[in-house]
Short mmCIF file of C-alpha atoms and ligand atoms in Angstrom, two decimals:
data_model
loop_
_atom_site.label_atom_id
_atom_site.label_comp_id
_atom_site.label_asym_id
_atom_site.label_seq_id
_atom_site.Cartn_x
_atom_site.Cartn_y
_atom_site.Cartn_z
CA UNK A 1413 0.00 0.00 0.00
CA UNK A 1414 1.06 3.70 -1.11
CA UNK A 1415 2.10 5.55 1.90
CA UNK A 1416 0.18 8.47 3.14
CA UNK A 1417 1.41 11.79 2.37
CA UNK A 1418 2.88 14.09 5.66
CA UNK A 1419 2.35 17.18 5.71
CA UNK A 1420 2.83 19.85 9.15
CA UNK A 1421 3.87 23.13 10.05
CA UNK A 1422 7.43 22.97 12.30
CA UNK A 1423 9.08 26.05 13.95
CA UNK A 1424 12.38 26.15 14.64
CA UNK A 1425 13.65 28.15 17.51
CA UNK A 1426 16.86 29.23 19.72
CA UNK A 1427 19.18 31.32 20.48
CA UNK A 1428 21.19 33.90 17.81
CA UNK A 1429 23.63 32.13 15.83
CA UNK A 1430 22.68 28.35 17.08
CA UNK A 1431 22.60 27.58 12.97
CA UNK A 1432 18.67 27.84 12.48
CA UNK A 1433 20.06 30.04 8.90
CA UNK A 1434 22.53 26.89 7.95
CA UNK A 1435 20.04 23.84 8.97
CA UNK A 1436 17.43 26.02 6.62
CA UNK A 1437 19.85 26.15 3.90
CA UNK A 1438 21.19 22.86 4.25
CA UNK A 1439 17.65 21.33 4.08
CA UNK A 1440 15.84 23.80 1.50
CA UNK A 1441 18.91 24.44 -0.81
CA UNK A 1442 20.50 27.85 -1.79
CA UNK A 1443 17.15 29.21 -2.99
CA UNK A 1444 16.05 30.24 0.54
CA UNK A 1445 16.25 34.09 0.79
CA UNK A 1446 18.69 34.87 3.52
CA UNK A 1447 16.72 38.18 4.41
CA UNK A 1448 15.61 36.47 7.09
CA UNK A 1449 18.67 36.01 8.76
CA UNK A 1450 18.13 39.43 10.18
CA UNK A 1451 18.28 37.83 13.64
CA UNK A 1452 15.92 39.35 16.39
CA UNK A 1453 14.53 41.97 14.31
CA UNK A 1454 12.91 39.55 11.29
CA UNK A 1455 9.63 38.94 11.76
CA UNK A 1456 9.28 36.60 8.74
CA UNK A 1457 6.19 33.70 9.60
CA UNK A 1458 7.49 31.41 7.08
CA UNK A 1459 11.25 30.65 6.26
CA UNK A 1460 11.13 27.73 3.83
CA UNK A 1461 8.80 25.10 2.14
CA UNK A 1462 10.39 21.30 1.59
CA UNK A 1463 8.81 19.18 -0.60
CA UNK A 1464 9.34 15.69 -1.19
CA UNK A 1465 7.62 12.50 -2.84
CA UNK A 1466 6.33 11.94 0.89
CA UNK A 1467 5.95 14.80 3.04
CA UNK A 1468 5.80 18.59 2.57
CA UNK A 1469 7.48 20.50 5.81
CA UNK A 1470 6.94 23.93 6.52
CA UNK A 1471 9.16 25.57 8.44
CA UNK A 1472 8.73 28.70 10.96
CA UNK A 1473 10.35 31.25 12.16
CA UNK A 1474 8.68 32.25 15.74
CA UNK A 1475 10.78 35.68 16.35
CA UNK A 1476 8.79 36.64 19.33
CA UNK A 1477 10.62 33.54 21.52
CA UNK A 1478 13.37 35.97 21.89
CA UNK A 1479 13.53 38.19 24.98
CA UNK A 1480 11.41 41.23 23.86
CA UNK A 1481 13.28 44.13 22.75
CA UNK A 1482 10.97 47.00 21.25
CA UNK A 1483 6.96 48.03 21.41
CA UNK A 1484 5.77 45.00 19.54
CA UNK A 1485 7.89 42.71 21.86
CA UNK A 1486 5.18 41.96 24.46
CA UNK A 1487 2.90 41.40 21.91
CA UNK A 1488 5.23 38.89 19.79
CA UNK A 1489 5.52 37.36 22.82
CA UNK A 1490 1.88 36.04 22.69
CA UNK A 1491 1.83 35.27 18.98
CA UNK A 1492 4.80 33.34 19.53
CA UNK A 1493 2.99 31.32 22.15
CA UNK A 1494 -0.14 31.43 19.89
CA UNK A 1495 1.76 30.42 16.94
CA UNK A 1496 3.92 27.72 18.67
CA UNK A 1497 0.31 26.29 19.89
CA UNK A 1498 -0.53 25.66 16.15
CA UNK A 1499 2.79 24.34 15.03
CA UNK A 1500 2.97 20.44 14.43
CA UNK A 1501 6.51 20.07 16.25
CA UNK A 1502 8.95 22.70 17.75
CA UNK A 1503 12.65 22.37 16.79
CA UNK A 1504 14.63 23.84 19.72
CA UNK A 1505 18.32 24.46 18.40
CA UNK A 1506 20.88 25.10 20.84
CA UNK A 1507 24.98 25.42 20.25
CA UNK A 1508 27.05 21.90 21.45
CA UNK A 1509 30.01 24.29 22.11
CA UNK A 1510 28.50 26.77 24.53
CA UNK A 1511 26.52 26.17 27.67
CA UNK A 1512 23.50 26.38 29.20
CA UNK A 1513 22.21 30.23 28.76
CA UNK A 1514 19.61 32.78 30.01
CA UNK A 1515 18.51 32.95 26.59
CA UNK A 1516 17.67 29.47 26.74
CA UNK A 1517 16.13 29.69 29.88
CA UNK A 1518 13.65 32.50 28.28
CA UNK A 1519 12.98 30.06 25.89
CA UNK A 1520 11.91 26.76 27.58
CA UNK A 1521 9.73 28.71 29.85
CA UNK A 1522 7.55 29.42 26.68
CA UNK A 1523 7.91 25.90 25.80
CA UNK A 1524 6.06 24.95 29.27
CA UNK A 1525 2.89 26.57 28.02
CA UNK A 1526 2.53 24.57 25.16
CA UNK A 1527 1.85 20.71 24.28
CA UNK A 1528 3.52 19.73 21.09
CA UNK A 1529 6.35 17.72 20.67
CA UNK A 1530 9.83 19.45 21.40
CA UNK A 1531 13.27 18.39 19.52
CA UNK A 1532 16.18 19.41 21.05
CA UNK A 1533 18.82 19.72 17.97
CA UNK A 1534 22.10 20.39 19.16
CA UNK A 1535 24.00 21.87 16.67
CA UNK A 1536 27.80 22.11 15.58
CA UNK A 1537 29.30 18.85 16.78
CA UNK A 1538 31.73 19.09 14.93
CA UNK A 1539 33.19 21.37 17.14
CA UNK A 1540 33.06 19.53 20.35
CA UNK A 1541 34.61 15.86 21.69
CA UNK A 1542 31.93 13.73 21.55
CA UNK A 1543 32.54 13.43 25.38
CA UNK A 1544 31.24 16.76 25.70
CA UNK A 1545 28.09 16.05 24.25
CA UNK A 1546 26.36 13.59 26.78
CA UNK A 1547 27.03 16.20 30.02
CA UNK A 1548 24.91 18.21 27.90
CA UNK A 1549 22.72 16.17 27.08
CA UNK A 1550 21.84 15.47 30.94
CA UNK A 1551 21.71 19.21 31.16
CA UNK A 1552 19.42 20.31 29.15
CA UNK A 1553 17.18 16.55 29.57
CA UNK A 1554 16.36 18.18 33.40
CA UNK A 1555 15.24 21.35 32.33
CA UNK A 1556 12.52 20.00 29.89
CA UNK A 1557 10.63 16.46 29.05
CA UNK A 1558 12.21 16.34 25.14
CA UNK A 1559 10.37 14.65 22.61
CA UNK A 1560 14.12 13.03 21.68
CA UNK A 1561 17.49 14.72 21.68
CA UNK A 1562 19.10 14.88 18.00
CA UNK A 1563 22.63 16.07 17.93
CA UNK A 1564 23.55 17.42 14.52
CA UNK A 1565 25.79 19.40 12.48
CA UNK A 1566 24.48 21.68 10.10
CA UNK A 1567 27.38 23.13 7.92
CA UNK A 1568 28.90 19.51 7.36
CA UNK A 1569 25.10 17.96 7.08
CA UNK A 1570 26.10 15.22 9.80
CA UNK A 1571 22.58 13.48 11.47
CA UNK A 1572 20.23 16.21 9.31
CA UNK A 1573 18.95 13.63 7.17
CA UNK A 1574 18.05 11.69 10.64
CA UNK A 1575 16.54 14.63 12.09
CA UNK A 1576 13.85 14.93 9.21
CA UNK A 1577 13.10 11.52 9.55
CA UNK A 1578 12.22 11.57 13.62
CA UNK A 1579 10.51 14.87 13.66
CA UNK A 1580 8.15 13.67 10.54
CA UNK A 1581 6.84 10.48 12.36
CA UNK A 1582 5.23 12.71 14.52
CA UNK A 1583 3.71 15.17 11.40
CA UNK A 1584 -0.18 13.77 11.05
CA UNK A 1585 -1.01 12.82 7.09
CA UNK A 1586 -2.12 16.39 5.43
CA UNK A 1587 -2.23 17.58 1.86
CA UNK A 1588 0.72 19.32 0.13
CA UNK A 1589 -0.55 22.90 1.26
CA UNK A 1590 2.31 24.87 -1.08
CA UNK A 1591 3.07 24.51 -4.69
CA UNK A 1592 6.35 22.45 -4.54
CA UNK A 1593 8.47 25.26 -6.02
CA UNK A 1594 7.24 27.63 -3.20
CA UNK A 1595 9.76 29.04 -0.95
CA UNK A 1596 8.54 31.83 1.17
CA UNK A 1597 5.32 33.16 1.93
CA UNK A 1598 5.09 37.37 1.81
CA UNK A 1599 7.24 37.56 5.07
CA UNK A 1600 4.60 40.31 6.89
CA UNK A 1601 1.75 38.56 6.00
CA UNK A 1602 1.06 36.27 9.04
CA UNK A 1603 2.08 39.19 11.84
CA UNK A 1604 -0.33 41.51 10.53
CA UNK A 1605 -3.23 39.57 10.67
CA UNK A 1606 -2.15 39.13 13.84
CA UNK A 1607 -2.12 42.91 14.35
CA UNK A 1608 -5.33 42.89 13.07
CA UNK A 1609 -6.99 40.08 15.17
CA UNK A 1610 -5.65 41.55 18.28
CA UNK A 1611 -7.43 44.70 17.89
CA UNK A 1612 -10.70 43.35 16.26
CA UNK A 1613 -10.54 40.75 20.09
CA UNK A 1614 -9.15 44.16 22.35
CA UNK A 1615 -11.82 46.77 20.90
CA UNK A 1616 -14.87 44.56 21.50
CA UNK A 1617 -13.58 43.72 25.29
CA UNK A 1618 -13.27 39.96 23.97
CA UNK A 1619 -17.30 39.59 22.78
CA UNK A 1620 -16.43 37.99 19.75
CA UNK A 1621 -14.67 34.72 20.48
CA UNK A 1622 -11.17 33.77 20.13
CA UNK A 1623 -11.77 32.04 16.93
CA UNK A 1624 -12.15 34.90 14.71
CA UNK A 1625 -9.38 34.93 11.78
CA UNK A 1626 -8.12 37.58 9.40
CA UNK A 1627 -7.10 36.42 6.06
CA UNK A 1628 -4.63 38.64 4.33
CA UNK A 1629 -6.32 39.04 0.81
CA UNK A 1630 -3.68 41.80 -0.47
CA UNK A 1631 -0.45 43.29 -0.46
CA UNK A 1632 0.25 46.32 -2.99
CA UNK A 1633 3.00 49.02 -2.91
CA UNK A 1634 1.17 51.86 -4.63
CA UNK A 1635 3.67 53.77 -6.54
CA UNK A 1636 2.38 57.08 -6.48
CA UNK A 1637 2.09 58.30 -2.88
CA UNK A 1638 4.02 55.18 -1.81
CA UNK A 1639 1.84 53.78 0.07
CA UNK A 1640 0.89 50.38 0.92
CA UNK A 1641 -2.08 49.12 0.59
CA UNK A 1642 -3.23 46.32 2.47
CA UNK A 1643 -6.69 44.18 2.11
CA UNK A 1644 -7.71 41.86 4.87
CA UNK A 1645 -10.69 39.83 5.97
CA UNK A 1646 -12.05 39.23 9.57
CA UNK A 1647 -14.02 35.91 9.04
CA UNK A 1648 -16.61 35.11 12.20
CA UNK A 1649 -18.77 32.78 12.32
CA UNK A 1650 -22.05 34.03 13.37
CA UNK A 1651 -24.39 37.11 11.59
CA UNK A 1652 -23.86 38.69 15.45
CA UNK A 1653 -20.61 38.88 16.09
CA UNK A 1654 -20.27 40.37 12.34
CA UNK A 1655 -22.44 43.06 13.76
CA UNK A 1656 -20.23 43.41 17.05
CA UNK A 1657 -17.11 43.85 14.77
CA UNK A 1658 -18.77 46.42 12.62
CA UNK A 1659 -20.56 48.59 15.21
CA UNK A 1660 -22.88 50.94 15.18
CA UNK A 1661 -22.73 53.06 11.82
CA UNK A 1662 -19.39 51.10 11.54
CA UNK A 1663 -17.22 53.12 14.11
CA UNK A 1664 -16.24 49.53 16.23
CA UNK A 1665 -14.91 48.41 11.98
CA UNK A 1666 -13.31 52.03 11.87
CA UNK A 1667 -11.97 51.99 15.26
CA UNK A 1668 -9.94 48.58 14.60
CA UNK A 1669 -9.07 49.50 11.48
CA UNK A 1670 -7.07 52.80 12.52
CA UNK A 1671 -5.35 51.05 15.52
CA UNK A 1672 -4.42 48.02 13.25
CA UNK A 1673 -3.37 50.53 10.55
CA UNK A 1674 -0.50 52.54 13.55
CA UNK A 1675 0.81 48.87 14.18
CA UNK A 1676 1.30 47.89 10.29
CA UNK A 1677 2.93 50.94 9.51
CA UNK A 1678 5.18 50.59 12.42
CA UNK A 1679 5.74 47.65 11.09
CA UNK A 1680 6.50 48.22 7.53
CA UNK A 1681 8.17 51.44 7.84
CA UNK A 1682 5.22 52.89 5.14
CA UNK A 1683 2.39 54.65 5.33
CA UNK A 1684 -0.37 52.26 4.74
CA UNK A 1685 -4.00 51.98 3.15
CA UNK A 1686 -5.94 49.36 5.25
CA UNK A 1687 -9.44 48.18 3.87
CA UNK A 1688 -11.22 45.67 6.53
CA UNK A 1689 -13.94 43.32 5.43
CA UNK A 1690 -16.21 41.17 7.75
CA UNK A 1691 -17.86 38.34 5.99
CA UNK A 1692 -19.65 35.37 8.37
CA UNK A 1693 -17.97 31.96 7.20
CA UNK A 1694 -19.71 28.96 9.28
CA UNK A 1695 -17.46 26.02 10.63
CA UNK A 1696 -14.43 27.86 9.16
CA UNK A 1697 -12.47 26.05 11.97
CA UNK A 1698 -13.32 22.72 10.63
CA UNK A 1699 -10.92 23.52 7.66
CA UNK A 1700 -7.73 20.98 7.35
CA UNK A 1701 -5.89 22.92 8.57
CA UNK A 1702 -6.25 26.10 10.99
CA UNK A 1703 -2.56 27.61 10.95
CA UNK A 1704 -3.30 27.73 7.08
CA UNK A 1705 -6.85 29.62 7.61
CA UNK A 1706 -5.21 32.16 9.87
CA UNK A 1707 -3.11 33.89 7.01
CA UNK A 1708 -1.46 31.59 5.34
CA UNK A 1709 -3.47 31.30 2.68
CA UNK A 1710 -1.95 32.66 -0.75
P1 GDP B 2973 21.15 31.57 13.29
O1 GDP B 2973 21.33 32.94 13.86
O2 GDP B 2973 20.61 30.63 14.32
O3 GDP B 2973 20.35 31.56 12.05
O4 GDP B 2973 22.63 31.00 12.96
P2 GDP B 2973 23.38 30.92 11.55
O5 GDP B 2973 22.82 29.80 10.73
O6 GDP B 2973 23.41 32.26 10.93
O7 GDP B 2973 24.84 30.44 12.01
C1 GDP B 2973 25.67 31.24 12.82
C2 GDP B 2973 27.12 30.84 12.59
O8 GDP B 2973 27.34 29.48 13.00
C3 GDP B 2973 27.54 30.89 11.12
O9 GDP B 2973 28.86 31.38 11.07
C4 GDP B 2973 27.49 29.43 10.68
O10 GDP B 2973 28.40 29.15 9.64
C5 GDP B 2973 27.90 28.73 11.95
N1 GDP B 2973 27.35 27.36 12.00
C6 GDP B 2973 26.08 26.97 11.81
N2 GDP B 2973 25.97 25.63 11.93
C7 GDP B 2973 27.20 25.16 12.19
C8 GDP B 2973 27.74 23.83 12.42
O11 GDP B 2973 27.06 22.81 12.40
N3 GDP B 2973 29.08 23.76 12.69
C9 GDP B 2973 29.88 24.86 12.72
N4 GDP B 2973 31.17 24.68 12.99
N5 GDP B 2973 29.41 26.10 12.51
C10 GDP B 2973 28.09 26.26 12.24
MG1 MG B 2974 19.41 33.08 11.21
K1 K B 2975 15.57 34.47 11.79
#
């Protein structure tokens, strides 16, 4: 019998210069933009599609893990927890050659909060005696039940191929949700329906449940006045809440939409057109996948 197909939605996270960058390009190939190797700053939702005969992996990037360092931190924070909530497995990437860190500390004590299978990938053993590697092992196995403990190196390639093959036992069967020659997703995409989301659930003091979604439906630069404009959906699914989102004589829709619009801008460095839709979508959670309905969608 044919094999089902894999398919799942893994983030990879850790510390500056662990090697997330070199496993990416290792596994996706040269292709993968490096613009996101812009370290705490990048705020890039998907790094890199791989597609084989068998499974289709997508990777992400969950900046927000990091300690917070500007406005938005706080608030990356909780999409990081949000979006690590939705992922299919967490790669947690840590350095053979240094220690145990604060950083890492930060890190795991996000990981407590959610339930998904956790890899711990140590990286670059090729710098280290293997008898360096099992102290660290014990280490890091008391600070946090791992899902297994993969030691790799990702400039020579050592164990990689090993690593894709334990972390997609646990991916569930799923469609191939990007063409194959997909690499990236528009990097802003995912945060600012986020951005969006956040202020549709703040405004209305939470009436409209936590299920909402915004689907990104556009992305233009405008040349003349340089603007960007951006086109997004909130999707609810009942007639009231639509109402509760819109408001009366639309101030509630108006009221998100300007608060949404000072975060996007802030986050694209652009003055920005934003034109909100509500449309009422029943069972929209029942979709294959819900990471995909909340953005991802092309
Ligand atoms: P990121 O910040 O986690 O994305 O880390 P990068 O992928 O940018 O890697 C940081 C540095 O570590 C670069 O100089 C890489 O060449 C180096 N590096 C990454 N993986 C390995 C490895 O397996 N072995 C060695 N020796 N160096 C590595
Ligand atoms: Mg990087
Ligand atoms: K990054």
């Amino acid at each position: 019998m044919h094999n089902q197909f894999k398919s799942g939605f893994v983030a990879i996270i850790g510390r500056p210069n662990v090697g997330k960058s070199t496993f990416m390009n290792h596994v996706i190939g040269q292709k993968i933009a490096i613009m996101s190797d812009k370290a705490q700053t990048t705020r890039n939702k998907i790094q890199g599609v791989y597609t084989d005969d068998t499974k289709q992996i997508i990777f992400i990037d969950t900046p927000g893990i990091h300690k917070p360092k500007h406005k938005l931190g706080d608030f990356m924070v909780k999409i990081a927890e949000n979006a690590l909530n939705e992922v299919d497995a967490v790669l947690f990437m840590i350095n053979a050659d240094e220690g145990y860190g604060r950083g890492d500390q930060f890190i795991i004590d996000r990981l407590e909060t959610i339930n998904k299978p956790v890899f711990l990938v140590i990286n670059k053993i090729d710098l280290v005696h293997p008898d360096q590697l099992l102290p660290l092992i014990e280490q890091y196995k008391e600070k946090y039940s791992f899902e297994e403990i993969i030691p790799i190196s990702a400039l020579e390639g050592n164990n990689v191929n090993h690593l894709m093959d334990v972390f997609t036992e646990h991916l569930p069967e799923g469609p191939q949700y990007y063409p194959e020659d997909q690499i990236t997703d528009h990097p802003e995409r995912f945060i600012i329906s986020e951005l969006i989301r956040e202020k549709a659930l703040h405004l209305t003091r939470e009436e409209v449940p936590h299920s909402i979604a915004v689907i990104i439906e556009k992305i233009d630069n405008r040349g003349e006045d340089e603007k960007i404009l951006v086109q997004a959906s909130i999707i609810v699914e009942r007639k009231s809440q639509k109402g509760i989102i819109i408001g009366k004589q639309g101030k509630m829709l108006r009221d998100i939409g300007k608060r949404a619009r000072q975060d996007i801008e802030r986050l694209l460095g652009s003055k920005v057109y934003l034109e909100l839709w509500v449309k009422v979508q029943e069972n929209w959670r029942n979709k294959p996948h819900q990471l995909f309905e909340y953005g991802y969608k092309q």
